[in-house]
XYZ file of C-alpha atoms in Angstrom:
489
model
C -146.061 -240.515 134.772
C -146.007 -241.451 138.976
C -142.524 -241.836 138.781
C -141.534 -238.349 136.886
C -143.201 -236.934 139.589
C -141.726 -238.745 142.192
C -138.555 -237.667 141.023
C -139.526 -233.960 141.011
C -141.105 -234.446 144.666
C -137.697 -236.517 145.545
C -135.538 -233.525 144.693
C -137.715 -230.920 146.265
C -137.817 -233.550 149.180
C -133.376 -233.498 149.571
C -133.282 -229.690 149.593
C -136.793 -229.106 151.396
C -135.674 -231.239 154.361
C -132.353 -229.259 154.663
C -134.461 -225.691 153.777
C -136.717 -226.588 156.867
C -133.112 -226.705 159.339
C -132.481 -223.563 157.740
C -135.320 -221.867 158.015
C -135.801 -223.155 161.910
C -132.379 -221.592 162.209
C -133.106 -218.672 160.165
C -136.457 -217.766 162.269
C -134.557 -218.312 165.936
C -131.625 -215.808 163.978
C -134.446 -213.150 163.041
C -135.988 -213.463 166.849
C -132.608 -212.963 168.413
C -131.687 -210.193 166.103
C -135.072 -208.734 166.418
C -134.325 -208.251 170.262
C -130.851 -207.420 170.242
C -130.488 -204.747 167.611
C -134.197 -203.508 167.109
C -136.469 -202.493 164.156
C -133.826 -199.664 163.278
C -130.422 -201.945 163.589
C -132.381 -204.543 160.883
C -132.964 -201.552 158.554
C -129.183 -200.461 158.762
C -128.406 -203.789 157.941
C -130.700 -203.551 154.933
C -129.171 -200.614 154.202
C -125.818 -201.911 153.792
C -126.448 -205.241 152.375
C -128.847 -204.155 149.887
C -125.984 -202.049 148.057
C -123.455 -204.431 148.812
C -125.237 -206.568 146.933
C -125.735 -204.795 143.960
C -122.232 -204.180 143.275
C -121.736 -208.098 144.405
C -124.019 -209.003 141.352
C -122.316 -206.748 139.143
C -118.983 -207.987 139.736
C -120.286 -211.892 140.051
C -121.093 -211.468 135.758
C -123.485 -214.071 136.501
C -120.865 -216.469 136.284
C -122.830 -218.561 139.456
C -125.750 -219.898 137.619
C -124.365 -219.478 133.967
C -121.568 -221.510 134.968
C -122.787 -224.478 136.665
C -124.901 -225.893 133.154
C -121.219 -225.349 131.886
C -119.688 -227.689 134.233
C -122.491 -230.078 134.302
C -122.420 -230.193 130.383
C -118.660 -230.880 130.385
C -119.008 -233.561 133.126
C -120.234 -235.348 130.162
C -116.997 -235.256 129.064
C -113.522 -236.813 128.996
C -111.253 -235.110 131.463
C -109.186 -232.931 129.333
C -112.525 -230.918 128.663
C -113.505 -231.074 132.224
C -109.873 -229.594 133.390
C -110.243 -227.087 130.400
C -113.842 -225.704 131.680
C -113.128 -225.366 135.195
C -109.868 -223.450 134.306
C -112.041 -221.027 132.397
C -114.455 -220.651 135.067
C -112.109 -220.481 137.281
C -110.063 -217.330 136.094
C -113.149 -215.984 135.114
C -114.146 -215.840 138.846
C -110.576 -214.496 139.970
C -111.428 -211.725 137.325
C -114.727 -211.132 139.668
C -112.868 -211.345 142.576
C -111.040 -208.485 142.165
C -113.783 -206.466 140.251
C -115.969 -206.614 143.201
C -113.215 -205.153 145.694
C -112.484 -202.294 143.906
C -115.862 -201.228 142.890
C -116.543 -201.487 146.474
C -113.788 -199.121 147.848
C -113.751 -196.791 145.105
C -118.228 -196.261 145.854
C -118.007 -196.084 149.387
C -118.488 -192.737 149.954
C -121.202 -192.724 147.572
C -123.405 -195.057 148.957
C -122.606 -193.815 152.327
C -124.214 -190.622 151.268
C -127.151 -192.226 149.487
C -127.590 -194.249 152.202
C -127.041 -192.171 155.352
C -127.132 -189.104 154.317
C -123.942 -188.655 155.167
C -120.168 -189.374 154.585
C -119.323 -191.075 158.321
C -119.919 -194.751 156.867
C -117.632 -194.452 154.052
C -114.667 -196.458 156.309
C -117.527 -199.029 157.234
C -118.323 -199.541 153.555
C -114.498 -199.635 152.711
C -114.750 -202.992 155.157
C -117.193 -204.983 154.018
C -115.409 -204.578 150.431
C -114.300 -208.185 152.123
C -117.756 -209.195 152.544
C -118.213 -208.656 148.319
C -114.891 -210.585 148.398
C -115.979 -213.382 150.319
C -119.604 -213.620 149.020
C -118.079 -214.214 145.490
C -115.469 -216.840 146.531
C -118.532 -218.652 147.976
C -120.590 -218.097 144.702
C -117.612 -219.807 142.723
C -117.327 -222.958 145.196
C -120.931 -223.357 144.964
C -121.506 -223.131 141.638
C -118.806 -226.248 141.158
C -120.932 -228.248 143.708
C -123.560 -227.783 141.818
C -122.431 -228.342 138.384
C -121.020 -231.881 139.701
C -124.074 -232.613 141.187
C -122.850 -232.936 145.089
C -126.135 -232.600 146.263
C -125.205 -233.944 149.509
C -122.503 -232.025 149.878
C -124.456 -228.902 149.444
C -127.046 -229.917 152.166
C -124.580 -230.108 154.864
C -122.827 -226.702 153.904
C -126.069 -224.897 153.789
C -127.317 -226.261 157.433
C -123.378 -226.289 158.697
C -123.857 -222.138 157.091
C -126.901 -221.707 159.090
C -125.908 -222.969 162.621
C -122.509 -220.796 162.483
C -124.387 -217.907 161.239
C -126.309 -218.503 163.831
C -123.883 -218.238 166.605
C -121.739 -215.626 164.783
C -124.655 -212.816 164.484
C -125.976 -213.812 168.034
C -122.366 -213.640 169.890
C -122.097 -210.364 167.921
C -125.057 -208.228 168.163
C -124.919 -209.761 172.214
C -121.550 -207.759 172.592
C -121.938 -204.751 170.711
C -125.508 -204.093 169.794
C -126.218 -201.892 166.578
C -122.230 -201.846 166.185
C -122.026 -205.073 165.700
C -123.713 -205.246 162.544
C -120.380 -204.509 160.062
C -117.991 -207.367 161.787
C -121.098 -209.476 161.538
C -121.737 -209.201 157.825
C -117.745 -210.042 157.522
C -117.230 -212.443 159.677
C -120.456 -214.695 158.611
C -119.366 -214.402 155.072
C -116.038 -215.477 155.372
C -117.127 -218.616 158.007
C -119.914 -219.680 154.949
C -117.031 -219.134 152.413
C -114.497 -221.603 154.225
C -117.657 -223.976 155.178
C -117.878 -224.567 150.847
C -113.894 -224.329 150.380
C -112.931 -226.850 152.050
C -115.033 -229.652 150.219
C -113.969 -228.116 146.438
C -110.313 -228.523 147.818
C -110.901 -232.096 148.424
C -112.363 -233.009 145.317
C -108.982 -232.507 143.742
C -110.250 -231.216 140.400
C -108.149 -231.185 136.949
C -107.227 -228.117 135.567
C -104.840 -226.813 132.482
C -102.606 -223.254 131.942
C -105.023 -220.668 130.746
C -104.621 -216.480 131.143
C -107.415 -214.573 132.584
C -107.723 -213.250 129.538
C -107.789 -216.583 127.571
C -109.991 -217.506 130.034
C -112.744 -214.750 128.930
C -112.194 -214.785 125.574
C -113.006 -218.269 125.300
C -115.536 -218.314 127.994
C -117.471 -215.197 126.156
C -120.939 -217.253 125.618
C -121.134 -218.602 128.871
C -119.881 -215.057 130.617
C -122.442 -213.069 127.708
C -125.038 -215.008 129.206
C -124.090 -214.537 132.598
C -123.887 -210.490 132.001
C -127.324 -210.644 130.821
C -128.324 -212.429 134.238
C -126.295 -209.515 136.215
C -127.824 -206.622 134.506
C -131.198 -207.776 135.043
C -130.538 -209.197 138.747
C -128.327 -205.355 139.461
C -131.831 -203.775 137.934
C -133.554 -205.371 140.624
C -131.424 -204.958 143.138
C -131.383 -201.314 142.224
C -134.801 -201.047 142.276
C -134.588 -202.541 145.605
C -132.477 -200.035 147.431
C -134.384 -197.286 145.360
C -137.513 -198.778 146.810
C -135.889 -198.789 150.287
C -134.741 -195.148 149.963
C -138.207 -193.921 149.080
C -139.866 -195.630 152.133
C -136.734 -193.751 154.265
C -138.231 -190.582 152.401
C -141.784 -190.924 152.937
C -141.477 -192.962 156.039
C -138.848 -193.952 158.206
C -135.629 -196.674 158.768
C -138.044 -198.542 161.101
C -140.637 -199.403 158.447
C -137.578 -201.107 156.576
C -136.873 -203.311 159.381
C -140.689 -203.967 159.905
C -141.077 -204.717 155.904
C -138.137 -206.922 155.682
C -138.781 -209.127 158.426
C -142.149 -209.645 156.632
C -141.118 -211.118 153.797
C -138.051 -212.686 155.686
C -140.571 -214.776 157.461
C -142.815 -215.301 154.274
C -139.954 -216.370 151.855
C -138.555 -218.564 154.508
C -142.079 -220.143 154.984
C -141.667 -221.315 151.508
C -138.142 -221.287 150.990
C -138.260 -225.110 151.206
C -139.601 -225.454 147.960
C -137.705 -222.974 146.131
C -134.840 -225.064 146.816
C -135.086 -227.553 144.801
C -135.433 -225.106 141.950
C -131.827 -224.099 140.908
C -130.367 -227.170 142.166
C -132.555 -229.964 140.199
C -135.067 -228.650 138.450
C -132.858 -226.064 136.331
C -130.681 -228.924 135.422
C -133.468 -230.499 133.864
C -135.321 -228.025 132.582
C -132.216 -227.058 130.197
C -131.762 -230.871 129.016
C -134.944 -230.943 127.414
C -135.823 -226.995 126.451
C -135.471 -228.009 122.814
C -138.272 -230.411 122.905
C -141.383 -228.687 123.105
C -143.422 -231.250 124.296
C -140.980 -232.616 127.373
C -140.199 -228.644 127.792
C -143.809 -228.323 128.596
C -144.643 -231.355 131.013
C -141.282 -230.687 132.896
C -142.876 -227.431 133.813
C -146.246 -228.197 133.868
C -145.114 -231.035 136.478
C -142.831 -228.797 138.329
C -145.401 -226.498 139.175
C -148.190 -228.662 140.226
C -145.664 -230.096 142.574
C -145.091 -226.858 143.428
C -148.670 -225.705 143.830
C -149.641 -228.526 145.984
C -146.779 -228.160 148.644
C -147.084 -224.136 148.822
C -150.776 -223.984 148.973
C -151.092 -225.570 153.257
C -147.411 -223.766 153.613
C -148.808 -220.551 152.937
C -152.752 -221.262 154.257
C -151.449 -222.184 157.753
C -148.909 -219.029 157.513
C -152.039 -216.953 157.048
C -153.826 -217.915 159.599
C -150.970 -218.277 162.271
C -149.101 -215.429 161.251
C -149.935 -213.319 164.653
C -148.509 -216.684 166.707
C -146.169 -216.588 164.173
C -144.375 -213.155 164.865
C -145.279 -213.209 168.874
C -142.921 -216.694 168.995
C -140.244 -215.168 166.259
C -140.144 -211.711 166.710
C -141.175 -209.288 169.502
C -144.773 -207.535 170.050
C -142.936 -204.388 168.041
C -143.512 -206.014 165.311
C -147.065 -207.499 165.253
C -147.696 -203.838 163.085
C -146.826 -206.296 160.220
C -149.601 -209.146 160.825
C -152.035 -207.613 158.457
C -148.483 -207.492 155.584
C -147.864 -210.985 156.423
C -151.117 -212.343 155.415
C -150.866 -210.233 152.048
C -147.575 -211.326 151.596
C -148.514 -215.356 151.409
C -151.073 -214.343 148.532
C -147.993 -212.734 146.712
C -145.737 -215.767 147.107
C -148.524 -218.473 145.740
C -148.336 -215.719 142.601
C -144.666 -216.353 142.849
C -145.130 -219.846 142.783
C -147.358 -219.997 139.375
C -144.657 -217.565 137.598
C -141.551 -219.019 138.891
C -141.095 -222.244 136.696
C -142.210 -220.560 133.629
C -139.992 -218.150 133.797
C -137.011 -220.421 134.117
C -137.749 -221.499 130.583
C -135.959 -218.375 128.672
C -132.476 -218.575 131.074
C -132.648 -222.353 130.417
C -132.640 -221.497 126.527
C -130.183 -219.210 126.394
C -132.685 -216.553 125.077
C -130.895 -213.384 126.126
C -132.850 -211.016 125.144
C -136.536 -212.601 125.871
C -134.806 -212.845 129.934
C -133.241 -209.236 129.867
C -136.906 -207.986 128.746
C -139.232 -210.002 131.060
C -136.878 -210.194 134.252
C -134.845 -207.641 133.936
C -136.614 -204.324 132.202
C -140.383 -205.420 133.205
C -140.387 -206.756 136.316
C -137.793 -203.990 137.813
C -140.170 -201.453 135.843
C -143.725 -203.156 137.647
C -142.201 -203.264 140.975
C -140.712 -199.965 141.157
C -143.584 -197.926 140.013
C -146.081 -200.028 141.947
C -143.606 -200.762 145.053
C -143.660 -196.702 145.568
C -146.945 -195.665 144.418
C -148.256 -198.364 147.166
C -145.749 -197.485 150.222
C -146.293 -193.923 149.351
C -150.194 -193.980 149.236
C -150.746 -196.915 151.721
C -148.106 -197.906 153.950
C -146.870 -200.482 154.612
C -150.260 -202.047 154.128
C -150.357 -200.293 150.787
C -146.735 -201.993 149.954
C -147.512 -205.246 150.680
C -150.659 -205.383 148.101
C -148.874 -203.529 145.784
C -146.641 -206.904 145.727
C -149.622 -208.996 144.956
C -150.592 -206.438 142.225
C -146.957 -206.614 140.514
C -146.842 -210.718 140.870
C -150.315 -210.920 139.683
C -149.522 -208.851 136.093
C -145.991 -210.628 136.315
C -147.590 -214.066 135.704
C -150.032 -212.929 133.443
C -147.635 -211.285 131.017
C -144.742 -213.761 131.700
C -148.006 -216.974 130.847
C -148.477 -215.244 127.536
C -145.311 -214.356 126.097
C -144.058 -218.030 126.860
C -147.297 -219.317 124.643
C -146.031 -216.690 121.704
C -142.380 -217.620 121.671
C -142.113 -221.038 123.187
C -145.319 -222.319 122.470
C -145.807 -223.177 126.173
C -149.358 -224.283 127.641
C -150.151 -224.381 130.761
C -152.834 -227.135 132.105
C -156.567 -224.950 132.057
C -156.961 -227.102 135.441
C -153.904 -226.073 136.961
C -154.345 -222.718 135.983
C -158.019 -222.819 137.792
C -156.739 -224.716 140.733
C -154.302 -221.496 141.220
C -157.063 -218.769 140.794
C -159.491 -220.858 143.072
C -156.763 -220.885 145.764
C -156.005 -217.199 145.485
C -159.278 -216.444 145.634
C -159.903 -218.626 149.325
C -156.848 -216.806 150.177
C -158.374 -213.986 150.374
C -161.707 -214.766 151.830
C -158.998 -216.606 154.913
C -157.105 -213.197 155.123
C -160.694 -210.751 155.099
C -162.734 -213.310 157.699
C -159.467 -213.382 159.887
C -160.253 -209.294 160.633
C -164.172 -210.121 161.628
C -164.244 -208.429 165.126
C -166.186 -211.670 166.723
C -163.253 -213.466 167.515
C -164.981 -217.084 167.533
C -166.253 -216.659 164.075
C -163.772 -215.552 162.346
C -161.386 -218.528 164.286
C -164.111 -221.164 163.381
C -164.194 -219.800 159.790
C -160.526 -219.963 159.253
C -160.048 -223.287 160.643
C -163.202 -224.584 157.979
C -161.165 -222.863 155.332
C -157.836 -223.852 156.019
C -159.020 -227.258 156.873
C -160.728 -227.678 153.530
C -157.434 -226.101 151.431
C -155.143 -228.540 153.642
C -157.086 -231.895 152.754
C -157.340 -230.773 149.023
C -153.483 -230.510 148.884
C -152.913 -233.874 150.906
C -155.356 -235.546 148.137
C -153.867 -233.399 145.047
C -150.217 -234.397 146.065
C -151.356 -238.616 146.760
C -153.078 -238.732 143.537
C -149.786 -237.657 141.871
C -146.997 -239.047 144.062
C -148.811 -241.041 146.869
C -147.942 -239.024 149.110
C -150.076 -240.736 152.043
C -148.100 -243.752 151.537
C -144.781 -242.031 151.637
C -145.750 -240.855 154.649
C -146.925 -244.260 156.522
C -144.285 -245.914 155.013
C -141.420 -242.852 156.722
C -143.830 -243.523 160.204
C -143.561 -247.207 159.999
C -139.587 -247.197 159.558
């Protein structure tokens, strides 16, 4: 039982530890982009990368994620099979490649006008066609990595990634401001492109003479699955840039920026644990969906790992969170303390739901997926998404996330019991609506007016939530001996 967990806690450890680098490197990006191109250069580059990205995922067919249990099933294999899968995936990608560019020019001047208002960033959108070009090269190289398990690989592109994004968008938005943002979409995609080429050229993989067309006809199950994945991601990301139009409507470019940095900083607080998710927990998740009872402590494991290294993540985000954005971001944006806070409440949801709703993609079940992530979670967070911006702000927004991941995990919990027979633990379920709950006592006492009270308060809270977690992660994978044992070395 220790040593299951230890394994989970391993895995999250190998892409945590790299996540943190990232996210250091992330946070300095966001600072330096905060001061260099503003509230309003942050929600032009929303702007564009939100639909770039939606035509990106419509192009990609999914083939990133439905392609790596592909590979890893034919590593298995003898090499003949091996050679035969990657040539499949392989054209099936160049099929993408080219999708994605010419969806891209040929919309240009439509999402310049839905966008701006206007026609005068149709030649800029015409551009970063490459970016949709490069951004599914990189999916392809990636999802190889991944389906041959070169997990070590993959750590060193994604901090190698980070540090030359890094310099890239810094050198960039130094020179030319605002204008720099197009060449800086480009260019960073292209360096993180190259950065995962160049170790997929090395491995010197088999391959056999297939047609593109060969290629999808015989790769129809794995590319059917993969569509269902894009339809329900493009959904979302539709829903996205619909979201981000209406808070242009009601509100203004500025309240983009202010938004996205918010959750930038939030996801990134607990992006280290997220990590591990499509990288090693996916992997096994799909090994053993068939047997009900492994299929339910693999999850059930997952997430109380999960639980009990998000729960001081998020605490200490809530009650640093103005330090937080006066050291990352400039004063401009301590308007979004107050969103922050909410935010972390919303990503502990995110936490319960997100292993339990791996279980349908890692079964294949099509149309259970399409329903729950595509249709009803698009449908909850665009109705509730606008209602809240629209009625609250950005104050309003940022509960109505909390709303949409709270009836998310409740609806996602019980339609996994009627089809899967999944169970979740009734203590692990209490643990998470016991920590909500503190959560939001922390975020209500940190707005007393006396200062000193509500400090002293928080730091009682926080300081009981952060000794809970350090015994509820020993008693499951000693985790105070892991640490003595790293000090002692």
């Amino acid at each position: 039982m220790a040593s299951s967990y230890k394994e989970i806690f391993k895995g999250t450890a190998i892409f945590g530890g790299t996540q943190i680098i990232q996210v250091l490197v992330g946070l300095i990006r966001l600072k330096l982009v905060s001061i260099l191109i503003g509230a309003k250069g942050m929600g032009i580059n929303s702007l564009y990368t939100s639909s770039l990205v939606f035509i990106q995922n419509f192009a990609g067919l999914g083939l990133k994620d439905s392609s790596v249990r592909n590979i890893s099933i034919a590593t298995s294999g003898d090499e003949k099979l091996i050679a035969h899968r990657l040539t499949v995936i392989n054209n099936c990608f160049y099929f993408s490649y080219g999708l994605g560019v010419v969806i891209t020019l040929l919309l240009s001047p439509i999402m310049s006008m839905l966008s701006f208002k206007c026609y005068d960033y149709t030649i800029n959108y015409g551009f970063l066609s490459l970016y949709v070009l490069f951004q599914l090269q990189f999916q392809h190289y990636i999802a190889i990595l991944q389906g041959f398990r070169k997990l070590k690989t993959l750590a060193i592109i994604s901090i190698t990634n980070s540090i030359l994004g890094l310099v890239v968008s810094a050198g960039l938005y130094y020179l030319w401001g605002v204008d720099g943002i197009v060449p800086n979409i480009i260019i960073t995609s292209l360096v993180c492109m190259v950065c995962v080429r160049i170790p997929v050229q090395r491995m010197k993989l088999p391959s056999t003479k297939l047609s593109i067309k060969e290629s999808l006809r015989e790769g129809k199950d794995m590319v059917s699955m993969g569509i269902v994945l894009t339809i329900s991601v493009l959904i979302g990301t539709g829903v996205n840039y619909f979201i981000n139009t209406i808070i242009t409507r009601f509100g203004n470019v500025e309240d983009i920026g202010f938004f996205q940095a918010a959750v930038n900083i939030t996801t990134q607080s607990v992006s280290l644990i997220f990590a591990a998710m499509t990288a090693d927990y996916y992997p096994r998740l799909a090994k053993v969906c068939d047997n009900r009872e492994e299929m339910i402590s693999t999850v059930n494991k997952q997430s109380e790992v999960l639980f009990g290294l998000g729960t001081p993540i998020l605490a200490l985000m809530i009650v640093f969170s103005n330090l937080i954005i006066k050291i990352l971001l400039t004063n401009e944006f301590l308007v979004i303390v107050s969103v922050i806070k909410l935010l972390c409440v919303g990503s502990l949801m995110q936490i319960f739901s997100y292993p339990i709703g791996h279980i349908s993609f890692a079964k294949g079940d099509k149309k259970f997926f399409f329903f729950y992530e595509g249709i009803l979670s698009s449908f909850l967070r665009l109705i509730l998404y606008s209602i809240g911006y629209i009625y609250g702000g950005l104050i309003g927004l940022a509960l109505s996330v909390n709303v949409t991941n709270l009836l998310y995990s409740i609806m996602i919990l019980f339609a996994t019991k009627r089809r899967y027979q999944y169970r979740i633990g009734t203590r692990l379920l209490l643990q998470y609506i016991c920590v909500v709950f503190l959560f939001y006592v922390l975020i209500i006492v940190s707005f007393q007016e006396n200062i000193m009270v509500s400090f002293l308060l928080q730091i009682i809270i926080l300081s009981l939530l952060l000794i809970y977690s350090i015994k509820y992660l020993d008693d499951r994978i000693g985790i105070v001996d892991f640490i003595k044992n790293k000090i002692r070395k």
